[in-house]
Amino acid sequence: MVDALRVSLLVTTDLPPDTDLKEFGRLLVDSVLTLQRGEVTYPALLRGGVFWLDRPLPPSDDGLPRAAAEELRFAALLGHLSAARPPGSAKETVADAGRAITAAVAARYGDLGSPPAVMAIRSEDVRERTPESAITVGSETVRPLPVTEPSLSAPAPA
């Protein structure tokens, strides 16, 4: 049985162009504080960096603003999801996080055409691909995961 799990994540979605990235990051972080699978809930934490993956679109050829659907911008979070005593595999935990994130993004921004993509990635990708300009999120709402049982690999307290 796994007492804790850490998964590197990539979250991508389209957002309105005037979205505050820090607010978006906080929304993602807060959405996964309690994950659920069926009737079982469990605590989780998400830390990472949020950033735009694209540049704003220039005005259309006739100088008029583009339609709202064309103005959506592509945003991402690269980070780490930690979950205490998840009731399943890493893949199932990522799916639980995906459902929570999708519900939170839809509640905040409405129907943007497609749900956020939430996927496990390599830890190296988080380190190597997070741009320096990314806004760090997670520390403002981080609280320790509950202590469950002493780990078999951890030394006993003196």
PDB file of C-alpha atoms in Angstrom:
ATOM      1  CA  MET A   1       0.000   0.000   0.000  1.00  0.00           C
ATOM      2  CA  VAL A   2       1.283   3.464  -0.891  1.00  0.00           C
ATOM      3  CA  ASP A   3       1.293   6.032   1.936  1.00  0.00           C
ATOM      4  CA  ALA A   4       2.128   8.969  -0.306  1.00  0.00           C
ATOM      5  CA  LEU A   5       2.532   9.556  -3.998  1.00  0.00           C
ATOM      6  CA  ARG A   6       4.250  12.284  -5.998  1.00  0.00           C
ATOM      7  CA  VAL A   7       3.507  12.722  -9.688  1.00  0.00           C
ATOM      8  CA  SER A   8       4.935  15.312 -12.065  1.00  0.00           C
ATOM      9  CA  LEU A   9       2.115  16.992 -13.988  1.00  0.00           C
ATOM     10  CA  LEU A  10       1.442  19.036 -17.067  1.00  0.00           C
ATOM     11  CA  VAL A  11      -1.861  20.911 -17.137  1.00  0.00           C
ATOM     12  CA  THR A  12      -2.788  22.808 -20.295  1.00  0.00           C
ATOM     13  CA  THR A  13      -5.927  24.661 -21.264  1.00  0.00           C
ATOM     14  CA  ASP A  14      -7.261  27.549 -23.296  1.00  0.00           C
ATOM     15  CA  LEU A  15      -8.126  30.652 -21.275  1.00  0.00           C
ATOM     16  CA  PRO A  16      -9.606  34.070 -21.945  1.00  0.00           C
ATOM     17  CA  PRO A  17      -6.795  36.458 -22.946  1.00  0.00           C
ATOM     18  CA  ASP A  18      -7.258  38.724 -19.924  1.00  0.00           C
ATOM     19  CA  THR A  19      -6.842  35.878 -17.412  1.00  0.00           C
ATOM     20  CA  ASP A  20      -4.561  36.590 -14.459  1.00  0.00           C
ATOM     21  CA  LEU A  21      -2.087  33.691 -14.493  1.00  0.00           C
ATOM     22  CA  LYS A  22      -1.498  33.769 -10.744  1.00  0.00           C
ATOM     23  CA  GLU A  23      -5.259  33.511 -10.163  1.00  0.00           C
ATOM     24  CA  PHE A  24      -5.396  30.620 -12.634  1.00  0.00           C
ATOM     25  CA  GLY A  25      -2.543  28.891 -10.792  1.00  0.00           C
ATOM     26  CA  ARG A  26      -4.257  29.331  -7.433  1.00  0.00           C
ATOM     27  CA  LEU A  27      -7.438  27.887  -8.928  1.00  0.00           C
ATOM     28  CA  LEU A  28      -5.525  24.771  -9.999  1.00  0.00           C
ATOM     29  CA  VAL A  29      -3.774  24.447  -6.635  1.00  0.00           C
ATOM     30  CA  ASP A  30      -7.005  24.869  -4.669  1.00  0.00           C
ATOM     31  CA  SER A  31      -8.960  22.489  -6.914  1.00  0.00           C
ATOM     32  CA  VAL A  32      -6.833  19.485  -5.927  1.00  0.00           C
ATOM     33  CA  LEU A  33      -6.610  20.039  -2.163  1.00  0.00           C
ATOM     34  CA  THR A  34      -9.170  17.255  -1.701  1.00  0.00           C
ATOM     35  CA  LEU A  35      -9.369  14.627  -4.431  1.00  0.00           C
ATOM     36  CA  GLN A  36     -12.155  12.101  -4.740  1.00  0.00           C
ATOM     37  CA  ARG A  37     -12.618   8.655  -6.221  1.00  0.00           C
ATOM     38  CA  GLY A  38     -16.116   7.294  -5.691  1.00  0.00           C
ATOM     39  CA  GLU A  39     -16.932   7.775  -2.024  1.00  0.00           C
ATOM     40  CA  VAL A  40     -13.270   8.063  -0.966  1.00  0.00           C
ATOM     41  CA  THR A  41     -11.647  11.483  -0.528  1.00  0.00           C
ATOM     42  CA  TYR A  42      -7.979  12.137   0.134  1.00  0.00           C
ATOM     43  CA  PRO A  43      -5.735  15.204   0.515  1.00  0.00           C
ATOM     44  CA  ALA A  44      -3.330  16.385  -2.151  1.00  0.00           C
ATOM     45  CA  LEU A  45      -1.045  19.319  -2.878  1.00  0.00           C
ATOM     46  CA  LEU A  46      -0.001  20.852  -6.171  1.00  0.00           C
ATOM     47  CA  ARG A  47       3.011  23.112  -6.659  1.00  0.00           C
ATOM     48  CA  GLY A  48       4.369  24.413  -9.896  1.00  0.00           C
ATOM     49  CA  GLY A  49       4.757  27.239 -12.352  1.00  0.00           C
ATOM     50  CA  VAL A  50       2.081  28.709 -14.625  1.00  0.00           C
ATOM     51  CA  PHE A  51       2.807  30.446 -17.896  1.00  0.00           C
ATOM     52  CA  TRP A  52       1.416  31.301 -21.316  1.00  0.00           C
ATOM     53  CA  LEU A  53       2.396  28.917 -24.097  1.00  0.00           C
ATOM     54  CA  ASP A  54       1.546  31.422 -26.804  1.00  0.00           C
ATOM     55  CA  ARG A  55       1.623  35.130 -27.540  1.00  0.00           C
ATOM     56  CA  PRO A  56      -1.495  37.310 -27.779  1.00  0.00           C
ATOM     57  CA  LEU A  57      -3.025  37.356 -31.246  1.00  0.00           C
ATOM     58  CA  PRO A  58      -2.560  40.545 -33.260  1.00  0.00           C
ATOM     59  CA  PRO A  59      -5.694  42.373 -34.468  1.00  0.00           C
ATOM     60  CA  SER A  60      -7.337  40.901 -37.557  1.00  0.00           C
ATOM     61  CA  ASP A  61      -6.411  42.159 -41.043  1.00  0.00           C
ATOM     62  CA  ASP A  62      -9.211  44.727 -40.981  1.00  0.00           C
ATOM     63  CA  GLY A  63      -7.969  46.132 -37.645  1.00  0.00           C
ATOM     64  CA  LEU A  64     -10.976  44.874 -35.687  1.00  0.00           C
ATOM     65  CA  PRO A  65     -10.603  42.762 -32.565  1.00  0.00           C
ATOM     66  CA  ARG A  66     -10.791  39.029 -33.169  1.00  0.00           C
ATOM     67  CA  ALA A  67     -13.836  37.029 -32.084  1.00  0.00           C
ATOM     68  CA  ALA A  68     -13.767  35.734 -28.506  1.00  0.00           C
ATOM     69  CA  ALA A  69     -13.144  32.142 -29.593  1.00  0.00           C
ATOM     70  CA  GLU A  70     -10.080  33.270 -31.551  1.00  0.00           C
ATOM     71  CA  GLU A  71      -8.734  35.221 -28.602  1.00  0.00           C
ATOM     72  CA  LEU A  72      -8.407  32.258 -26.272  1.00  0.00           C
ATOM     73  CA  ARG A  73      -4.817  31.766 -25.179  1.00  0.00           C
ATOM     74  CA  PHE A  74      -3.025  28.555 -24.313  1.00  0.00           C
ATOM     75  CA  ALA A  75      -1.794  28.388 -20.701  1.00  0.00           C
ATOM     76  CA  ALA A  76       0.097  25.672 -18.838  1.00  0.00           C
ATOM     77  CA  LEU A  77       1.198  24.538 -15.420  1.00  0.00           C
ATOM     78  CA  LEU A  78       4.220  22.306 -14.927  1.00  0.00           C
ATOM     79  CA  GLY A  79       4.559  21.001 -11.405  1.00  0.00           C
ATOM     80  CA  HIS A  80       4.236  18.215  -8.890  1.00  0.00           C
ATOM     81  CA  LEU A  81       1.123  16.679  -7.357  1.00  0.00           C
ATOM     82  CA  SER A  82       1.573  15.033  -3.964  1.00  0.00           C
ATOM     83  CA  ALA A  83      -1.215  12.890  -2.528  1.00  0.00           C
ATOM     84  CA  ALA A  84      -1.494  11.231   0.859  1.00  0.00           C
ATOM     85  CA  ARG A  85      -2.735   7.660   0.812  1.00  0.00           C
ATOM     86  CA  PRO A  86      -4.320   7.733  -2.637  1.00  0.00           C
ATOM     87  CA  PRO A  87      -6.742   4.828  -3.097  1.00  0.00           C
ATOM     88  CA  GLY A  88      -5.167   3.625  -6.313  1.00  0.00           C
ATOM     89  CA  SER A  89      -2.372   3.979  -8.812  1.00  0.00           C
ATOM     90  CA  ALA A  90      -0.581   7.102 -10.010  1.00  0.00           C
ATOM     91  CA  LYS A  91      -2.665   6.952 -13.203  1.00  0.00           C
ATOM     92  CA  GLU A  92      -5.898   6.926 -11.187  1.00  0.00           C
ATOM     93  CA  THR A  93      -4.661   9.799  -9.002  1.00  0.00           C
ATOM     94  CA  VAL A  94      -3.884  11.879 -12.102  1.00  0.00           C
ATOM     95  CA  ALA A  95      -7.401  11.095 -13.382  1.00  0.00           C
ATOM     96  CA  ASP A  96      -8.863  12.253 -10.040  1.00  0.00           C
ATOM     97  CA  ALA A  97      -6.848  15.477 -10.286  1.00  0.00           C
ATOM     98  CA  GLY A  98      -7.997  15.911 -13.883  1.00  0.00           C
ATOM     99  CA  ARG A  99     -11.656  15.704 -12.889  1.00  0.00           C
ATOM    100  CA  ALA A 100     -11.156  18.219 -10.074  1.00  0.00           C
ATOM    101  CA  ILE A 101      -9.227  20.635 -12.299  1.00  0.00           C
ATOM    102  CA  THR A 102     -11.748  20.347 -15.147  1.00  0.00           C
ATOM    103  CA  ALA A 103     -14.648  21.114 -12.792  1.00  0.00           C
ATOM    104  CA  ALA A 104     -12.839  24.110 -11.279  1.00  0.00           C
ATOM    105  CA  VAL A 105     -11.829  25.590 -14.655  1.00  0.00           C
ATOM    106  CA  ALA A 106     -15.370  25.142 -16.036  1.00  0.00           C
ATOM    107  CA  ALA A 107     -16.894  26.744 -12.925  1.00  0.00           C
ATOM    108  CA  ARG A 108     -14.534  29.737 -13.102  1.00  0.00           C
ATOM    109  CA  TYR A 109     -14.201  30.339 -16.862  1.00  0.00           C
ATOM    110  CA  GLY A 110     -17.250  28.615 -18.354  1.00  0.00           C
ATOM    111  CA  ASP A 111     -17.213  26.462 -21.466  1.00  0.00           C
ATOM    112  CA  LEU A 112     -13.956  27.130 -23.285  1.00  0.00           C
ATOM    113  CA  GLY A 113     -14.526  24.509 -25.963  1.00  0.00           C
ATOM    114  CA  SER A 114     -12.499  21.665 -24.513  1.00  0.00           C
ATOM    115  CA  PRO A 115     -11.547  20.528 -21.019  1.00  0.00           C
ATOM    116  CA  PRO A 116      -8.052  21.049 -19.623  1.00  0.00           C
ATOM    117  CA  ALA A 117      -5.516  18.356 -20.424  1.00  0.00           C
ATOM    118  CA  VAL A 118      -3.985  16.892 -17.262  1.00  0.00           C
ATOM    119  CA  MET A 119      -1.209  14.357 -17.720  1.00  0.00           C
ATOM    120  CA  ALA A 120       1.677  12.784 -15.865  1.00  0.00           C
ATOM    121  CA  ILE A 121       5.097  13.677 -17.232  1.00  0.00           C
ATOM    122  CA  ARG A 122       8.711  13.023 -16.317  1.00  0.00           C
ATOM    123  CA  SER A 123      10.143  14.950 -13.384  1.00  0.00           C
ATOM    124  CA  GLU A 124      12.978  16.080 -15.642  1.00  0.00           C
ATOM    125  CA  ASP A 125      10.431  17.757 -17.921  1.00  0.00           C
ATOM    126  CA  VAL A 126       9.218  19.941 -15.065  1.00  0.00           C
ATOM    127  CA  ARG A 127      12.779  21.070 -14.320  1.00  0.00           C
ATOM    128  CA  GLU A 128      13.863  21.462 -17.938  1.00  0.00           C
ATOM    129  CA  ARG A 129      10.742  22.936 -19.513  1.00  0.00           C
ATOM    130  CA  THR A 130       9.410  25.367 -16.929  1.00  0.00           C
ATOM    131  CA  PRO A 131      10.368  28.796 -18.248  1.00  0.00           C
ATOM    132  CA  GLU A 132      12.079  31.298 -15.970  1.00  0.00           C
ATOM    133  CA  SER A 133       9.118  33.624 -16.509  1.00  0.00           C
ATOM    134  CA  ALA A 134       6.678  31.089 -14.955  1.00  0.00           C
ATOM    135  CA  ILE A 135       4.717  32.284 -11.938  1.00  0.00           C
ATOM    136  CA  THR A 136       5.240  29.957  -8.987  1.00  0.00           C
ATOM    137  CA  VAL A 137       2.033  28.759  -7.349  1.00  0.00           C
ATOM    138  CA  GLY A 138       1.322  26.425  -4.490  1.00  0.00           C
ATOM    139  CA  SER A 139       3.138  27.871  -1.528  1.00  0.00           C
ATOM    140  CA  GLU A 140       0.355  30.299  -0.558  1.00  0.00           C
ATOM    141  CA  THR A 141      -2.102  27.480   0.173  1.00  0.00           C
ATOM    142  CA  VAL A 142       0.258  24.645   1.029  1.00  0.00           C
ATOM    143  CA  ARG A 143      -0.411  22.847   4.249  1.00  0.00           C
ATOM    144  CA  PRO A 144       1.337  19.667   5.333  1.00  0.00           C
ATOM    145  CA  LEU A 145      -0.196  16.391   4.275  1.00  0.00           C
ATOM    146  CA  PRO A 146      -1.500  14.446   7.264  1.00  0.00           C
ATOM    147  CA  VAL A 147       0.899  12.004   8.874  1.00  0.00           C
ATOM    148  CA  THR A 148      -0.422   8.491   8.424  1.00  0.00           C
ATOM    149  CA  GLU A 149       1.919   5.786   9.633  1.00  0.00           C
ATOM    150  CA  PRO A 150       5.671   5.730  10.086  1.00  0.00           C
ATOM    151  CA  SER A 151       7.345   4.755   6.849  1.00  0.00           C
ATOM    152  CA  LEU A 152       9.232   1.489   6.862  1.00  0.00           C
ATOM    153  CA  SER A 153      12.210   3.246   5.298  1.00  0.00           C
ATOM    154  CA  ALA A 154      12.243   6.211   7.676  1.00  0.00           C
ATOM    155  CA  PRO A 155      14.275   5.912  10.880  1.00  0.00           C
ATOM    156  CA  ALA A 156      12.300   5.880  14.093  1.00  0.00           C
ATOM    157  CA  PRO A 157      12.366   9.107  16.115  1.00  0.00           C
ATOM    158  CA  ALA A 158      14.984   9.150  18.873  1.00  0.00           C
TER     159      ALA A 158
END
